[in-house]
Coordinates of C-alpha atoms in Angstrom, one line a residue:
M1 CA 78.5 56.9 160.7
D2 CA 78.4 60.6 160.3
P3 CA 75.1 62.4 160.6
W4 CA 75.4 63.9 157.1
T5 CA 75.9 60.3 155.7
I6 CA 72.8 59.1 157.5
G7 CA 70.8 62.1 156.2
L8 CA 72.0 61.6 152.6
T9 CA 71.0 57.9 152.8
V10 CA 67.5 58.7 154.0
V11 CA 67.1 61.3 151.3
I12 CA 68.1 58.8 148.6
I13 CA 65.8 56.1 150.0
V14 CA 62.8 58.5 150.2
G15 CA 63.6 59.8 146.7
L16 CA 63.7 56.3 145.2
A17 CA 60.4 55.4 147.0
A18 CA 58.8 58.5 145.5
I19 CA 60.0 57.7 142.0
V20 CA 58.7 54.1 142.3
Y21 CA 55.4 55.2 143.7
G22 CA 55.0 57.9 140.9
A23 CA 55.8 55.3 138.2
L24 CA 53.3 52.8 139.5
A25 CA 50.6 55.5 139.9
D26 CA 51.2 56.8 136.4
R27 CA 51.0 53.3 135.0
R28 CA 47.6 52.6 136.7
K29 CA 46.3 56.0 135.4
N30 CA 47.4 55.2 131.8
R31 CA 45.8 51.8 132.0
R32 CA 42.5 53.3 133.3
A33 CA 42.5 56.0 130.5
A34 CA 43.2 53.3 127.8
A35 CA 40.4 51.1 129.1
E36 CA 38.0 54.1 129.1
M37 CA 38.9 54.9 125.5
L38 CA 38.4 51.4 124.3
A39 CA 35.2 50.7 126.2
P40 CA 31.9 51.3 124.4
P41 CA 30.1 54.6 125.3
K42 CA 27.5 54.6 128.0
R43 CA 24.0 54.7 126.6
V44 CA 20.7 55.0 128.2
I45 CA 18.4 52.4 126.6
P46 CA 14.8 53.6 126.5
R47 CA 12.3 51.1 127.8
F48 CA 8.9 50.5 126.3
Q49 CA 5.8 51.3 128.3
P50 CA 3.9 48.2 129.5
D51 CA 1.0 49.2 127.3
A52 CA 3.0 50.1 124.2
K53 CA 2.6 48.1 121.1
P54 CA 5.6 46.1 120.1
P55 CA 7.6 47.4 117.1
S56 CA 7.0 45.7 113.8
Y57 CA 9.4 45.5 110.9
L58 CA 9.0 44.7 107.2
S59 CA 11.2 42.0 105.7
D60 CA 12.7 42.6 102.2
L61 CA 10.0 40.4 100.7
Q62 CA 7.2 42.2 102.6
G63 CA 8.6 45.6 101.6
H64 CA 8.4 44.6 97.9
R65 CA 4.8 43.4 98.2
S66 CA 1.9 45.8 97.5
P67 CA -0.1 46.5 100.7
A68 CA -3.7 45.4 101.0
G69 CA -6.2 47.8 99.5
A70 CA -3.5 49.5 97.4
A71 CA -4.9 51.9 94.7
P72 CA -4.9 50.3 91.2
T73 CA -2.5 51.8 88.7
E74 CA -3.3 49.7 85.6
L75 CA -4.3 51.4 82.4
T76 CA -7.3 50.6 80.3
S77 CA -6.9 49.4 76.7
Q78 CA -8.1 52.8 75.5
E79 CA -5.5 54.6 77.6
R80 CA -2.7 52.4 76.4
G81 CA -3.7 53.1 72.8
E82 CA -3.7 56.8 73.3
I83 CA -0.4 56.8 75.1
K84 CA 1.1 54.8 72.1
Q85 CA -0.1 57.6 69.8
Q86 CA 1.4 60.3 72.0
L87 CA 4.8 58.5 72.0
D88 CA 4.9 58.7 68.2
Q89 CA 4.1 62.4 68.0
P90 CA 6.8 65.0 67.4
G91 CA 8.0 67.0 70.4
V92 CA 8.5 63.9 72.5
T93 CA 11.9 63.7 74.2
K94 CA 13.3 60.2 74.2
I95 CA 16.4 58.9 76.1
N96 CA 17.9 55.5 76.0
A97 CA 17.5 54.6 79.6
G98 CA 14.5 53.0 81.3
Y99 CA 13.3 52.2 84.8
A100 CA 15.9 50.9 87.2
S101 CA 13.8 47.8 88.1
D102 CA 10.5 46.1 87.3
Y103 CA 9.1 47.3 90.7
F104 CA 8.6 50.7 89.2
V105 CA 6.2 49.4 86.6
T106 CA 2.7 50.8 87.1
D107 CA 1.0 49.0 84.2
R108 CA 1.8 45.3 84.0
A109 CA 0.1 44.7 80.7
S110 CA 2.3 47.1 78.8
S111 CA 5.3 46.9 81.2
W112 CA 5.3 50.7 81.4
A113 CA 6.0 53.0 84.3
V114 CA 3.7 56.0 83.8
L115 CA 3.7 59.1 86.0
D116 CA 1.5 62.1 85.4
Q117 CA 2.7 65.7 86.1
P118 CA 5.9 64.5 87.8
K119 CA 8.7 66.6 89.2
V120 CA 12.1 65.5 87.8
L121 CA 15.3 65.5 89.8
L122 CA 18.2 65.5 87.4
C123 CA 21.4 64.4 89.2
E124 CA 24.6 65.6 87.5
D125 CA 26.7 62.9 89.3
H126 CA 26.4 59.5 90.9
V127 CA 23.9 59.0 93.8
N128 CA 25.6 56.9 96.4
T129 CA 23.3 57.1 99.4
I130 CA 19.6 57.7 100.0
R131 CA 20.5 60.5 102.4
E132 CA 21.4 62.7 99.4
L133 CA 17.7 62.5 98.3
L134 CA 15.9 63.0 101.6
P135 CA 15.9 66.9 101.5
V136 CA 14.4 66.7 98.0
F137 CA 11.8 64.1 99.0
E138 CA 10.6 66.4 101.9
K139 CA 9.9 69.2 99.4
V140 CA 8.3 67.1 96.8
I141 CA 6.0 65.3 99.2
L142 CA 4.6 68.7 100.2
T143 CA 3.7 69.4 96.6
K144 CA 1.9 66.0 96.4
S145 CA 3.6 65.4 93.0
P146 CA 5.2 62.2 91.7
L147 CA 9.0 62.3 91.4
V148 CA 11.3 60.9 88.7
V149 CA 15.0 60.5 89.8
V150 CA 17.3 60.6 86.8
A151 CA 21.0 59.8 87.2
S152 CA 24.0 58.3 85.4
H153 CA 24.3 55.9 88.3
L154 CA 22.2 55.0 91.3
D155 CA 23.6 52.8 94.0
P156 CA 21.7 49.5 94.4
D157 CA 20.7 50.3 98.0
V158 CA 19.3 53.6 96.7
V159 CA 17.3 51.8 94.1
R160 CA 15.9 49.3 96.6
T161 CA 14.8 52.1 99.0
L162 CA 13.0 53.8 96.1
E163 CA 11.4 50.5 95.1
V164 CA 9.9 50.0 98.6
N165 CA 8.5 53.5 98.7
Q166 CA 6.9 53.0 95.3
V167 CA 5.5 49.5 96.0
Q168 CA 4.2 50.5 99.4
Q169 CA 2.8 53.7 97.9
K170 CA 4.5 55.9 100.4
M171 CA 5.2 58.2 97.4
K172 CA 5.0 58.0 93.7
V173 CA 8.6 57.7 92.5
L174 CA 10.4 56.3 89.5
A175 CA 14.2 55.7 89.3
V176 CA 15.8 56.0 85.8
N177 CA 19.3 54.7 86.0
N178 CA 22.4 54.4 83.7
V179 CA 21.5 57.6 81.8
A180 CA 24.3 58.4 79.2
S181 CA 26.0 61.8 79.6
T182 CA 24.7 62.7 76.1
D183 CA 21.1 62.1 77.3
L184 CA 21.3 64.2 80.5
P185 CA 21.1 67.5 78.5
L186 CA 18.0 66.2 76.7
V187 CA 16.3 65.7 80.0
A188 CA 17.3 69.1 81.2
T189 CA 15.9 70.7 78.0
G190 CA 12.8 68.5 77.8
C191 CA 11.5 69.2 81.2
H192 CA 13.5 72.4 82.2
A193 CA 15.4 70.7 84.9
T194 CA 18.5 72.1 86.5
P195 CA 21.3 69.5 87.0
V196 CA 21.9 69.1 90.7
S197 CA 25.2 68.2 92.3
R198 CA 25.7 65.9 95.4
N199 CA 26.6 68.8 97.6
D200 CA 23.4 70.7 96.7
R201 CA 21.3 67.5 97.3
Q202 CA 22.8 66.9 100.7
S203 CA 22.7 70.5 101.9
G204 CA 19.0 70.8 101.1
F205 CA 19.8 73.7 98.7
V206 CA 17.6 72.2 96.0
T207 CA 14.4 74.2 95.7
V208 CA 11.3 73.0 93.8
D209 CA 11.9 75.4 91.0
K210 CA 15.2 73.6 90.2
L211 CA 13.3 70.4 89.6
G212 CA 12.0 69.7 86.1
Q213 CA 8.4 68.9 85.2
C214 CA 6.6 67.4 82.3
D215 CA 3.0 66.5 81.6
R216 CA 3.7 62.8 81.5
W217 CA 6.8 60.5 81.9
V218 CA 6.7 57.0 80.4
S219 CA 9.5 54.5 80.9
T220 CA 10.0 51.1 79.5
K221 CA 12.9 48.8 80.4
Q222 CA 15.1 50.2 77.6
A223 CA 13.9 53.8 77.1
S224 CA 12.1 56.8 78.7
Y225 CA 9.8 59.4 77.1
L226 CA 9.0 62.9 78.2
L227 CA 5.7 64.2 77.0
A228 CA 5.8 68.0 77.1
E229 CA 2.3 68.6 75.6
Q230 CA -0.8 68.2 77.6
P231 CA -1.9 64.6 77.1
S232 CA -5.4 63.8 75.9
I233 CA -5.9 61.3 78.8
P234 CA -6.9 63.0 82.0
A235 CA -4.6 62.3 84.9
R236 CA -6.1 59.5 86.9
D237 CA -6.6 59.9 90.6
E238 CA -5.4 56.3 91.2
R239 CA -1.9 57.3 90.1
R240 CA -1.6 60.4 92.3

């Protein structure tokens, strides 16, 4: 066999071996990359200190049960009578939408939800997540004012979160749901509230001056009343 034939054969064999090796190596590399992409990310799990207290969680039932030693919110007979007189006076703004659930009721005898000197967040669109409201909550909590959240639609999960905060007295809050589009301007005029969009709520752009305020907000299951005039009943410390 000629030397050049032998050389060509060796080159061909070496070339085929290199091609096979490259294909196998590339296949292993692709499998490893795919496995890394599909695998869960590495996370460092913090460990509790030996002397740390174990975490505790509230069940849904516990979250909707008033804590021990909760401040009373019930009205006296005289206060109920005076509020009824106020609701019949001219200048009261009424909308055909009440509290979102019975957990917002502050006076069981009358089935009213009553908040004195509340801030009013008027949402111009649907509220789908509680995250949208957190920036507003942070500002309102600093003012130590109650908050009324008014919207044409509140997601059920949002309502339940607000319920727990009200029942546990983490903050004074009232959710008014299913407000008709024709009633939203009444709220804006009655308490000088600026309608707030979802983008503004999420971005934290909402300042306290964009929230409305009235002297007293009273909600029943079917309707809500904005009292613009100073009520004759002094604001009770228990409801603040």
